[in-house]
Amino acid sequence: MGGRTRRSRCAEPAARSLTTRPHRSRRGCSIVTVSGPSPNVQLFEGVRPRIIARLVELRGSLDPVLARCDDQTAAAQLSSLLDRLVSFLLTRDEATQRDFIHTYLAMRAAEAQGAGAALGTLVAIGDVSAQIVSEELAGRPGAGDLVRALTHAT
């Protein structure tokens, strides 16, 4: 081939969706099929605004950095943490979740917050999320599974 690189058609990035199922084609390439949003994520996204509102109310007890933020900034930061939670609900990838927690702890340590307090913040976010899901979605199919997943994530 003399200096030229050959690109396989399989090297193309797969289309991203909320949930995917890997599939092997006859050529040995991985193909990703789209199956739509996860039921857990659909339920979670339905109560997400209520979760963010409650976390903004509690931000003073969650995190001293959030306590100094205005409502809009605090809501944006909390929303990004909930994005990570949704990511875990989609993938159930514990290694990625662990990596995120390590990164979060390092970031908070740089802001002079101890590991225990930073972990407490993440656990409280999961607890508040699970509590609101239990209250708002009581009796709905899949709500119990979502509460278990939220508890497991944090």
PDB file of C-alpha atoms in Angstrom:
ATOM      1  CA  MET A   1       0.000   0.000   0.000  1.00  0.00           C
ATOM      2  CA  GLY A   2       3.087   2.230   0.204  1.00  0.00           C
ATOM      3  CA  GLY A   3       2.264   5.078   2.594  1.00  0.00           C
ATOM      4  CA  ARG A   4      -1.441   5.219   1.875  1.00  0.00           C
ATOM      5  CA  THR A   5      -3.845   4.380   4.619  1.00  0.00           C
ATOM      6  CA  ARG A   6      -6.988   2.512   3.889  1.00  0.00           C
ATOM      7  CA  ARG A   7     -10.173   3.584   5.623  1.00  0.00           C
ATOM      8  CA  SER A   8     -12.807   1.037   6.298  1.00  0.00           C
ATOM      9  CA  ARG A   9     -16.427   2.001   5.907  1.00  0.00           C
ATOM     10  CA  CYS A  10     -16.825   0.769   9.465  1.00  0.00           C
ATOM     11  CA  ALA A  11     -14.669   3.640  10.724  1.00  0.00           C
ATOM     12  CA  GLU A  12     -17.529   6.060  10.131  1.00  0.00           C
ATOM     13  CA  PRO A  13     -19.035   7.325  13.372  1.00  0.00           C
ATOM     14  CA  ALA A  14     -22.257   5.613  14.297  1.00  0.00           C
ATOM     15  CA  ALA A  15     -25.414   7.658  14.554  1.00  0.00           C
ATOM     16  CA  ARG A  16     -26.021   8.618  18.162  1.00  0.00           C
ATOM     17  CA  SER A  17     -29.328   8.148  19.897  1.00  0.00           C
ATOM     18  CA  LEU A  18     -30.561   7.833  23.411  1.00  0.00           C
ATOM     19  CA  THR A  19     -30.432   4.059  23.347  1.00  0.00           C
ATOM     20  CA  THR A  20     -28.664   1.750  20.987  1.00  0.00           C
ATOM     21  CA  ARG A  21     -28.296  -1.958  20.429  1.00  0.00           C
ATOM     22  CA  PRO A  22     -25.074  -3.267  18.929  1.00  0.00           C
ATOM     23  CA  HIS A  23     -25.473  -5.555  15.969  1.00  0.00           C
ATOM     24  CA  ARG A  24     -22.828  -7.433  13.981  1.00  0.00           C
ATOM     25  CA  SER A  25     -23.140  -7.242  10.208  1.00  0.00           C
ATOM     26  CA  ARG A  26     -21.964  -9.918   7.779  1.00  0.00           C
ATOM     27  CA  ARG A  27     -18.772  -7.935   7.186  1.00  0.00           C
ATOM     28  CA  GLY A  28     -17.915  -8.014  10.881  1.00  0.00           C
ATOM     29  CA  CYS A  29     -18.584  -4.319  11.422  1.00  0.00           C
ATOM     30  CA  SER A  30     -20.536  -3.111  14.406  1.00  0.00           C
ATOM     31  CA  ILE A  31     -23.785  -1.443  13.489  1.00  0.00           C
ATOM     32  CA  VAL A  32     -25.822   0.570  15.927  1.00  0.00           C
ATOM     33  CA  THR A  33     -29.587   0.394  15.678  1.00  0.00           C
ATOM     34  CA  VAL A  34     -31.776   3.053  17.189  1.00  0.00           C
ATOM     35  CA  SER A  35     -34.542   1.874  19.470  1.00  0.00           C
ATOM     36  CA  GLY A  36     -35.812   5.138  20.944  1.00  0.00           C
ATOM     37  CA  PRO A  37     -35.512   6.635  24.399  1.00  0.00           C
ATOM     38  CA  SER A  38     -35.247   4.402  27.448  1.00  0.00           C
ATOM     39  CA  PRO A  39     -38.442   4.196  29.526  1.00  0.00           C
ATOM     40  CA  ASN A  40     -36.419   5.218  32.604  1.00  0.00           C
ATOM     41  CA  VAL A  41     -35.109   8.288  30.828  1.00  0.00           C
ATOM     42  CA  GLN A  42     -38.552   9.216  29.521  1.00  0.00           C
ATOM     43  CA  LEU A  43     -39.957   9.073  33.055  1.00  0.00           C
ATOM     44  CA  PHE A  44     -36.971  10.966  34.470  1.00  0.00           C
ATOM     45  CA  GLU A  45     -37.165  13.718  31.853  1.00  0.00           C
ATOM     46  CA  GLY A  46     -40.841  14.171  32.699  1.00  0.00           C
ATOM     47  CA  VAL A  47     -40.020  15.169  36.283  1.00  0.00           C
ATOM     48  CA  ARG A  48     -36.625  16.769  35.611  1.00  0.00           C
ATOM     49  CA  PRO A  49     -37.902  20.378  35.895  1.00  0.00           C
ATOM     50  CA  ARG A  50     -39.356  19.578  39.339  1.00  0.00           C
ATOM     51  CA  ILE A  51     -36.081  17.922  40.378  1.00  0.00           C
ATOM     52  CA  ILE A  52     -34.045  20.950  39.302  1.00  0.00           C
ATOM     53  CA  ALA A  53     -36.438  23.331  41.068  1.00  0.00           C
ATOM     54  CA  ARG A  54     -36.166  21.331  44.306  1.00  0.00           C
ATOM     55  CA  LEU A  55     -32.362  21.094  44.058  1.00  0.00           C
ATOM     56  CA  VAL A  56     -32.136  24.867  43.507  1.00  0.00           C
ATOM     57  CA  GLU A  57     -34.214  25.346  46.670  1.00  0.00           C
ATOM     58  CA  LEU A  58     -31.861  23.047  48.603  1.00  0.00           C
ATOM     59  CA  ARG A  59     -28.594  24.241  47.042  1.00  0.00           C
ATOM     60  CA  GLY A  60     -27.414  25.947  50.224  1.00  0.00           C
ATOM     61  CA  SER A  61     -27.359  22.626  52.033  1.00  0.00           C
ATOM     62  CA  LEU A  62     -26.008  20.702  49.024  1.00  0.00           C
ATOM     63  CA  ASP A  63     -22.885  22.607  48.141  1.00  0.00           C
ATOM     64  CA  PRO A  64     -21.283  25.865  49.355  1.00  0.00           C
ATOM     65  CA  VAL A  65     -20.323  26.796  45.778  1.00  0.00           C
ATOM     66  CA  LEU A  66     -23.919  26.416  44.603  1.00  0.00           C
ATOM     67  CA  ALA A  67     -25.096  28.438  47.603  1.00  0.00           C
ATOM     68  CA  ARG A  68     -23.188  31.454  46.276  1.00  0.00           C
ATOM     69  CA  CYS A  69     -24.673  31.153  42.766  1.00  0.00           C
ATOM     70  CA  ASP A  70     -27.816  32.840  41.516  1.00  0.00           C
ATOM     71  CA  ASP A  71     -30.775  30.591  40.700  1.00  0.00           C
ATOM     72  CA  GLN A  72     -30.087  30.421  36.963  1.00  0.00           C
ATOM     73  CA  THR A  73     -26.410  29.488  37.363  1.00  0.00           C
ATOM     74  CA  ALA A  74     -27.198  26.928  40.052  1.00  0.00           C
ATOM     75  CA  ALA A  75     -29.907  25.386  37.865  1.00  0.00           C
ATOM     76  CA  ALA A  76     -27.468  25.114  34.940  1.00  0.00           C
ATOM     77  CA  GLN A  77     -24.809  23.422  37.093  1.00  0.00           C
ATOM     78  CA  LEU A  78     -27.328  21.044  38.619  1.00  0.00           C
ATOM     79  CA  SER A  79     -28.722  20.274  35.186  1.00  0.00           C
ATOM     80  CA  SER A  80     -25.261  19.245  33.993  1.00  0.00           C
ATOM     81  CA  LEU A  81     -24.981  16.858  36.954  1.00  0.00           C
ATOM     82  CA  LEU A  82     -28.394  15.440  36.073  1.00  0.00           C
ATOM     83  CA  ASP A  83     -27.143  14.966  32.498  1.00  0.00           C
ATOM     84  CA  ARG A  84     -24.483  12.622  33.893  1.00  0.00           C
ATOM     85  CA  LEU A  85     -27.173  10.785  35.819  1.00  0.00           C
ATOM     86  CA  VAL A  86     -29.234  10.391  32.632  1.00  0.00           C
ATOM     87  CA  SER A  87     -26.133   9.141  30.855  1.00  0.00           C
ATOM     88  CA  PHE A  88     -25.796   6.407  33.477  1.00  0.00           C
ATOM     89  CA  LEU A  89     -29.486   5.537  33.164  1.00  0.00           C
ATOM     90  CA  LEU A  90     -28.960   5.075  29.431  1.00  0.00           C
ATOM     91  CA  THR A  91     -25.752   3.082  29.492  1.00  0.00           C
ATOM     92  CA  ARG A  92     -25.615   1.515  32.966  1.00  0.00           C
ATOM     93  CA  ASP A  93     -21.845   1.795  32.454  1.00  0.00           C
ATOM     94  CA  GLU A  94     -20.444   1.712  35.971  1.00  0.00           C
ATOM     95  CA  ALA A  95     -16.854   2.360  34.838  1.00  0.00           C
ATOM     96  CA  THR A  96     -17.859   5.618  33.152  1.00  0.00           C
ATOM     97  CA  GLN A  97     -19.901   6.610  36.194  1.00  0.00           C
ATOM     98  CA  ARG A  98     -16.924   5.883  38.462  1.00  0.00           C
ATOM     99  CA  ASP A  99     -14.676   7.975  36.194  1.00  0.00           C
ATOM    100  CA  PHE A 100     -17.135  10.851  36.392  1.00  0.00           C
ATOM    101  CA  ILE A 101     -17.219  10.635  40.200  1.00  0.00           C
ATOM    102  CA  HIS A 102     -13.408  10.675  40.380  1.00  0.00           C
ATOM    103  CA  THR A 103     -13.286  13.702  38.083  1.00  0.00           C
ATOM    104  CA  TYR A 104     -15.988  15.464  40.081  1.00  0.00           C
ATOM    105  CA  LEU A 105     -14.140  14.812  43.345  1.00  0.00           C
ATOM    106  CA  ALA A 106     -10.898  16.164  41.878  1.00  0.00           C
ATOM    107  CA  MET A 107     -12.661  19.262  40.588  1.00  0.00           C
ATOM    108  CA  ARG A 108     -14.291  19.896  43.954  1.00  0.00           C
ATOM    109  CA  ALA A 109     -10.971  19.312  45.763  1.00  0.00           C
ATOM    110  CA  ALA A 110      -9.492  22.091  43.638  1.00  0.00           C
ATOM    111  CA  GLU A 111     -12.231  24.322  45.050  1.00  0.00           C
ATOM    112  CA  ALA A 112     -11.249  23.281  48.602  1.00  0.00           C
ATOM    113  CA  GLN A 113     -14.238  21.001  49.144  1.00  0.00           C
ATOM    114  CA  GLY A 114     -13.514  17.706  50.837  1.00  0.00           C
ATOM    115  CA  ALA A 115     -14.257  14.386  49.187  1.00  0.00           C
ATOM    116  CA  GLY A 116     -16.907  13.549  51.784  1.00  0.00           C
ATOM    117  CA  ALA A 117     -18.807  16.773  51.146  1.00  0.00           C
ATOM    118  CA  ALA A 118     -18.557  16.346  47.359  1.00  0.00           C
ATOM    119  CA  LEU A 119     -19.821  12.767  47.565  1.00  0.00           C
ATOM    120  CA  GLY A 120     -22.577  13.965  49.872  1.00  0.00           C
ATOM    121  CA  THR A 121     -23.670  16.420  47.180  1.00  0.00           C
ATOM    122  CA  LEU A 122     -23.916  13.663  44.562  1.00  0.00           C
ATOM    123  CA  VAL A 123     -25.791  11.358  46.932  1.00  0.00           C
ATOM    124  CA  ALA A 124     -28.203  14.139  47.880  1.00  0.00           C
ATOM    125  CA  ILE A 125     -28.901  14.854  44.197  1.00  0.00           C
ATOM    126  CA  GLY A 126     -29.687  11.168  43.665  1.00  0.00           C
ATOM    127  CA  ASP A 127     -31.829  11.030  46.812  1.00  0.00           C
ATOM    128  CA  VAL A 128     -33.836  14.123  45.867  1.00  0.00           C
ATOM    129  CA  SER A 129     -34.305  12.747  42.358  1.00  0.00           C
ATOM    130  CA  ALA A 130     -35.503   9.387  43.697  1.00  0.00           C
ATOM    131  CA  GLN A 131     -37.825  11.080  46.190  1.00  0.00           C
ATOM    132  CA  ILE A 132     -39.455  13.255  43.531  1.00  0.00           C
ATOM    133  CA  VAL A 133     -39.819  10.304  41.154  1.00  0.00           C
ATOM    134  CA  SER A 134     -41.493   8.332  43.978  1.00  0.00           C
ATOM    135  CA  GLU A 135     -43.865  11.200  44.776  1.00  0.00           C
ATOM    136  CA  GLU A 136     -44.696  12.373  41.266  1.00  0.00           C
ATOM    137  CA  LEU A 137     -44.827   9.009  39.509  1.00  0.00           C
ATOM    138  CA  ALA A 138     -46.291   6.802  42.234  1.00  0.00           C
ATOM    139  CA  GLY A 139     -48.101   3.861  40.686  1.00  0.00           C
ATOM    140  CA  ARG A 140     -46.836   4.473  37.147  1.00  0.00           C
ATOM    141  CA  PRO A 141     -45.240   1.520  35.390  1.00  0.00           C
ATOM    142  CA  GLY A 142     -41.459   1.690  35.586  1.00  0.00           C
ATOM    143  CA  ALA A 143     -41.314   4.215  38.439  1.00  0.00           C
ATOM    144  CA  GLY A 144     -39.973   1.644  40.901  1.00  0.00           C
ATOM    145  CA  ASP A 145     -37.286   0.572  38.450  1.00  0.00           C
ATOM    146  CA  LEU A 146     -36.288   4.205  37.937  1.00  0.00           C
ATOM    147  CA  VAL A 147     -36.023   4.788  41.698  1.00  0.00           C
ATOM    148  CA  ARG A 148     -33.791   1.701  42.019  1.00  0.00           C
ATOM    149  CA  ALA A 149     -31.627   2.890  39.107  1.00  0.00           C
ATOM    150  CA  LEU A 150     -31.267   6.355  40.640  1.00  0.00           C
ATOM    151  CA  THR A 151     -30.338   4.872  44.000  1.00  0.00           C
ATOM    152  CA  HIS A 152     -27.797   2.585  42.315  1.00  0.00           C
ATOM    153  CA  ALA A 153     -26.257   5.456  40.357  1.00  0.00           C
ATOM    154  CA  THR A 154     -25.477   7.459  43.455  1.00  0.00           C
TER     155      THR A 154
END
